[in-house]
mmCIF file of C-alpha atoms in Angstrom:
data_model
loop_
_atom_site.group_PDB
_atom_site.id
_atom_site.type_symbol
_atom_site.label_atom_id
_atom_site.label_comp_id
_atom_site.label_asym_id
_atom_site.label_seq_id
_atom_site.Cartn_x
_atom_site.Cartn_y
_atom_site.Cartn_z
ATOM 1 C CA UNK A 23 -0.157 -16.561 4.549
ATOM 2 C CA UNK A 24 -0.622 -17.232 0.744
ATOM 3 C CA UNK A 25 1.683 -16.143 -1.840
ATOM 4 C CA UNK A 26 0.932 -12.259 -2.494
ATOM 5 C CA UNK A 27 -0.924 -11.773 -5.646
ATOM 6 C CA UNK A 28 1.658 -8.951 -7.068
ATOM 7 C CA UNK A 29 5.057 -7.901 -5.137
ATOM 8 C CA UNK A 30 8.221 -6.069 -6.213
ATOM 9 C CA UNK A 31 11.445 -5.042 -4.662
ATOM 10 C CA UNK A 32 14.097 -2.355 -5.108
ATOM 11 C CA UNK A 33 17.654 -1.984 -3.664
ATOM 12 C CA UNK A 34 17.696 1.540 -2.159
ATOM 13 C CA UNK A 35 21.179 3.542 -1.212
ATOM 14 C CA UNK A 36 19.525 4.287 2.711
ATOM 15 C CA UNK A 37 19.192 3.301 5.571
ATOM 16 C CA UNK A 38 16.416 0.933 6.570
ATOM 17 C CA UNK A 39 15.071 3.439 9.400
ATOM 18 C CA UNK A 40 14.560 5.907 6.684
ATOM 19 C CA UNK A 41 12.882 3.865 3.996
ATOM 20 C CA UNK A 42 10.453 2.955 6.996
ATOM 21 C CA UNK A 43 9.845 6.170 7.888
ATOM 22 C CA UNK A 44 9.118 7.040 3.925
ATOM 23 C CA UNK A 45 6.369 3.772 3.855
ATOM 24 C CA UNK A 46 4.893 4.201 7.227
ATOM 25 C CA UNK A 47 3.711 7.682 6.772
ATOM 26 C CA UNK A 48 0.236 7.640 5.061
ATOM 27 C CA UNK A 49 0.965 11.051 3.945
ATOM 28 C CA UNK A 50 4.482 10.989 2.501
ATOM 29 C CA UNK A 51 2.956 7.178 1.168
ATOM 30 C CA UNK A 52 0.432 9.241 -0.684
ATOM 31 C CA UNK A 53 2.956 11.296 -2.868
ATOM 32 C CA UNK A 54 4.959 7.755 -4.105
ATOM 33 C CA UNK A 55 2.048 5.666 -4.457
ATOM 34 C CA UNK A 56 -0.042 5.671 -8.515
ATOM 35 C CA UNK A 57 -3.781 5.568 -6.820
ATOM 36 C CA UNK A 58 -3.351 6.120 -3.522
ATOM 37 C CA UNK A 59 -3.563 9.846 -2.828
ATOM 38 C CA UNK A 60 -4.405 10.582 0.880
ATOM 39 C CA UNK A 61 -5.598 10.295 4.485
ATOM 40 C CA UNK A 62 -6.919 11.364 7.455
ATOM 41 C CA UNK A 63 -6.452 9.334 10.897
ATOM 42 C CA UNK A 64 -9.555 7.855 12.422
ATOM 43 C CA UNK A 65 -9.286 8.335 16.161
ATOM 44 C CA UNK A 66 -6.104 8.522 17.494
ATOM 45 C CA UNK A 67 -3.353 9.424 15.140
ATOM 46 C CA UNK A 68 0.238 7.745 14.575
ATOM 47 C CA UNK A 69 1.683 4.953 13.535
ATOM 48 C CA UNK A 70 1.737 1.854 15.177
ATOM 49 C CA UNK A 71 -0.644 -1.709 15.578
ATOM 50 C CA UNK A 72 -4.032 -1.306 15.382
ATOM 51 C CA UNK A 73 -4.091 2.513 14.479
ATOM 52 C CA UNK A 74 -6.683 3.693 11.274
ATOM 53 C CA UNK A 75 -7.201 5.450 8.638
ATOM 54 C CA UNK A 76 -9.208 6.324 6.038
ATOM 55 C CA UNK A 77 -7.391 6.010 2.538
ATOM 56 C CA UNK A 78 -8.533 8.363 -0.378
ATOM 57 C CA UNK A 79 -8.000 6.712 -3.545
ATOM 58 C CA UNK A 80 -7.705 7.592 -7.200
ATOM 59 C CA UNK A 81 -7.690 6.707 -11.060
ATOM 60 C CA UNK A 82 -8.591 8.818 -13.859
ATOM 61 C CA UNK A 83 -11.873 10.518 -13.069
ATOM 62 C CA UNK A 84 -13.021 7.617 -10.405
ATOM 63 C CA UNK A 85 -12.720 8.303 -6.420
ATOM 64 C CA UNK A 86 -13.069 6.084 -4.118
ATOM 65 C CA UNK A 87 -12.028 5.564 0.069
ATOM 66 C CA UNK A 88 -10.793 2.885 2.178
ATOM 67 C CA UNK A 89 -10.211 2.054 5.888
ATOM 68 C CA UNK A 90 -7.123 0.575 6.523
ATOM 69 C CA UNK A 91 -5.918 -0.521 9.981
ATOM 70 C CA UNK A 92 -2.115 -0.983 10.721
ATOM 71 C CA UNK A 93 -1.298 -4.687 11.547
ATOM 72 C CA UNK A 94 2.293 -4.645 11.616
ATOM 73 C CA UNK A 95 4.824 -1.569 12.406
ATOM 74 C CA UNK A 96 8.601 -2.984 12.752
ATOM 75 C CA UNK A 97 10.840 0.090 12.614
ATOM 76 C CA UNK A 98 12.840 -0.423 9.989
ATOM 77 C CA UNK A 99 11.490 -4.010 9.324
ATOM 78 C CA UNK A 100 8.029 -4.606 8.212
ATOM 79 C CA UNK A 101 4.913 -2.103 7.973
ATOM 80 C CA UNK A 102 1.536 -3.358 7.113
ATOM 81 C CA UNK A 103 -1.902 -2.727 6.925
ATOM 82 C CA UNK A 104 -5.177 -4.417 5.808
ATOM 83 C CA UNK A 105 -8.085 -2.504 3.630
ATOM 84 C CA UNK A 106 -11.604 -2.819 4.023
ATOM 85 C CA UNK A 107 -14.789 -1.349 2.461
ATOM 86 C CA UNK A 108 -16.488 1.350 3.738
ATOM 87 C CA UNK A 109 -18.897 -1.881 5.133
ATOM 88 C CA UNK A 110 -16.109 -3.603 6.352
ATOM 89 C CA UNK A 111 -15.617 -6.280 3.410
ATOM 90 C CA UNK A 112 -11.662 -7.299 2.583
ATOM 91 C CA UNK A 113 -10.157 -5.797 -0.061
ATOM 92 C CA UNK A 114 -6.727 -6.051 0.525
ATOM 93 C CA UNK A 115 -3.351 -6.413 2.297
ATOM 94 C CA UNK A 116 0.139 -3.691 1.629
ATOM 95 C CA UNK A 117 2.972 -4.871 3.193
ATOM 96 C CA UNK A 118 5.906 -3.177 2.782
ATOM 97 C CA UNK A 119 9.426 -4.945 4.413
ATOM 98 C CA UNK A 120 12.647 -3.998 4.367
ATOM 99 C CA UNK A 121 16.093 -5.521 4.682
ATOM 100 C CA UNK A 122 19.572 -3.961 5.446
ATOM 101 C CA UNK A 123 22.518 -4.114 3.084
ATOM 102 C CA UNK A 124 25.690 -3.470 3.337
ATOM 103 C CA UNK A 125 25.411 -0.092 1.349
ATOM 104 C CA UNK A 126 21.469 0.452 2.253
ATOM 105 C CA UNK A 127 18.566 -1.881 1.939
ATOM 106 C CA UNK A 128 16.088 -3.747 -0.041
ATOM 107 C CA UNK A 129 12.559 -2.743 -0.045
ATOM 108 C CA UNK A 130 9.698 -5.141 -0.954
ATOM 109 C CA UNK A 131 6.121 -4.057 -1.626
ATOM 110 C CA UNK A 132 3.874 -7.103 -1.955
ATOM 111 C CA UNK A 133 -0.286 -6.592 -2.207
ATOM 112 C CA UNK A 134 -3.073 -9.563 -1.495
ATOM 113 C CA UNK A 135 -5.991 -9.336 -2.857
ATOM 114 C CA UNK A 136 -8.915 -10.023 -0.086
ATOM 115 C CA UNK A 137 -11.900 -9.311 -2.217
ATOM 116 C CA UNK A 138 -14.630 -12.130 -1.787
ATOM 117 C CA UNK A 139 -15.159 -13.664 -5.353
ATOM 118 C CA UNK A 140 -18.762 -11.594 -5.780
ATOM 119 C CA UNK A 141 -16.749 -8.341 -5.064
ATOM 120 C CA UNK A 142 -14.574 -8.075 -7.510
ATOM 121 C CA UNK A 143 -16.598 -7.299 -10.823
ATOM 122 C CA UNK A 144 -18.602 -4.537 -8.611
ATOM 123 C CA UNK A 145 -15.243 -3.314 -7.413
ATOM 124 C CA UNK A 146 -13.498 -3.325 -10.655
ATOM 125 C CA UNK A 147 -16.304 -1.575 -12.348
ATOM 126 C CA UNK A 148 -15.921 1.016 -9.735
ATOM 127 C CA UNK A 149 -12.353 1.695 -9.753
ATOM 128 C CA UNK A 150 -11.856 0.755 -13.716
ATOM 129 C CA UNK A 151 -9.704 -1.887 -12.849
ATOM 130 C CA UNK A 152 -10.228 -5.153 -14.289
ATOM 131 C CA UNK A 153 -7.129 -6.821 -14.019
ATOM 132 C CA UNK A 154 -6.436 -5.755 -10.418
ATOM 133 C CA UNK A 155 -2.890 -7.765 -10.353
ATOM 134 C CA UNK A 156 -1.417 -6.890 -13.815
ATOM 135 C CA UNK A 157 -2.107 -3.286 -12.825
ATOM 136 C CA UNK A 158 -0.669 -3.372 -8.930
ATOM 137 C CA UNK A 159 2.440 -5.341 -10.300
ATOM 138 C CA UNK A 160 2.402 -2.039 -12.358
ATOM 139 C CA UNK A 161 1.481 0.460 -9.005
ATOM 140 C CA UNK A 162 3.987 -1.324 -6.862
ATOM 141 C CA UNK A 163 6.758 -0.924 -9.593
ATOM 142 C CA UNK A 164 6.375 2.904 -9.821
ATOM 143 C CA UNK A 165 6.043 3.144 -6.220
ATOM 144 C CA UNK A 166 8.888 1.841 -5.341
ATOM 145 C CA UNK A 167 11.290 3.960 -8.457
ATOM 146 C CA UNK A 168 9.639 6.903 -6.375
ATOM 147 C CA UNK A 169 10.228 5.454 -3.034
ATOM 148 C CA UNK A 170 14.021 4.853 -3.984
ATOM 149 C CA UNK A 171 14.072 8.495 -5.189
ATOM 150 C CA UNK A 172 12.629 9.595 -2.111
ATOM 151 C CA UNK A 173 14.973 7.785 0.285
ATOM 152 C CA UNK A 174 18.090 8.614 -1.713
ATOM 153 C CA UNK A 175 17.683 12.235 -2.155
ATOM 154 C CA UNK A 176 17.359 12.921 1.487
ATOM 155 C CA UNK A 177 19.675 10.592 2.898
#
């Protein structure tokens, strides 16, 4: 796999299980995360490989969904998932992994971008992104000072 095109990482004061269970949750995902605000499961729901759902995105006045299908779901390791279009096209990868500490763990949030090259001016124009990296170095920054928030305050 190719270098991500924006990651970050935190040091968080709990327990790798729980940071998992913070980042594998679409929902609780959706109240740390700057435009992702939402889901619902398509068919069955829970987490775990090969399980989807259908992300509800936001920024400003623009809306937009996703289907994202979990590819990786290693309690307390690694969770993962891959976005498409609502046509199927790549748009990106979220991996989230986690290590253990000897007081808690570090969390690292790393996005690719999978957009074909012809994609990404329609795509930007819809979202109002145009510098799709600057701004999810930005995304996975505030996600993960809410994240470590999270994780700390209910440990």
């Amino acid at each position: 796999m190719t270098e991500p095109s924006a990651t970050g990482k935190i040091a968080i004061a709990a327990p790798p299980e729980k940071v998992y269970s913070l980042v594998s949750d679409p929902g609780a995902l959706a109240g740390m995360a700057e435009e992702y605000e939402g889901h619902r499961w398509v068919g069955a729901a829970g987490v775990a490989v090969g399980a989807k759902f259908r992300g509800r995105n936001r920024r400003g006045i623009r809306r937009w969904s996703t289907l994202s299908t979990i590819t990786d779901a290693d309690e307390g390791k690694r969770f993962a998932f891959e976005v498409t279009t609502f046509a199927g096209l790549p748009v990106a990868r979220w991996q989230y992994d986690i290590e253990a500490t000897g007081d808690g763990c570090v969390a690292v949030e790393s996005t690719w971008d999978r957009r074909p090259g012809w994609l990404r001016g329609p795509t930007s124009l819809f979202t109002g992104v145009w510098r799709r990296d600057d701004a999810n170095r930005a995304n996975i920054a505030a996600t993960l000072a809410r994240l470590k928030a999270a994780a700390e305050t209910r440990v």
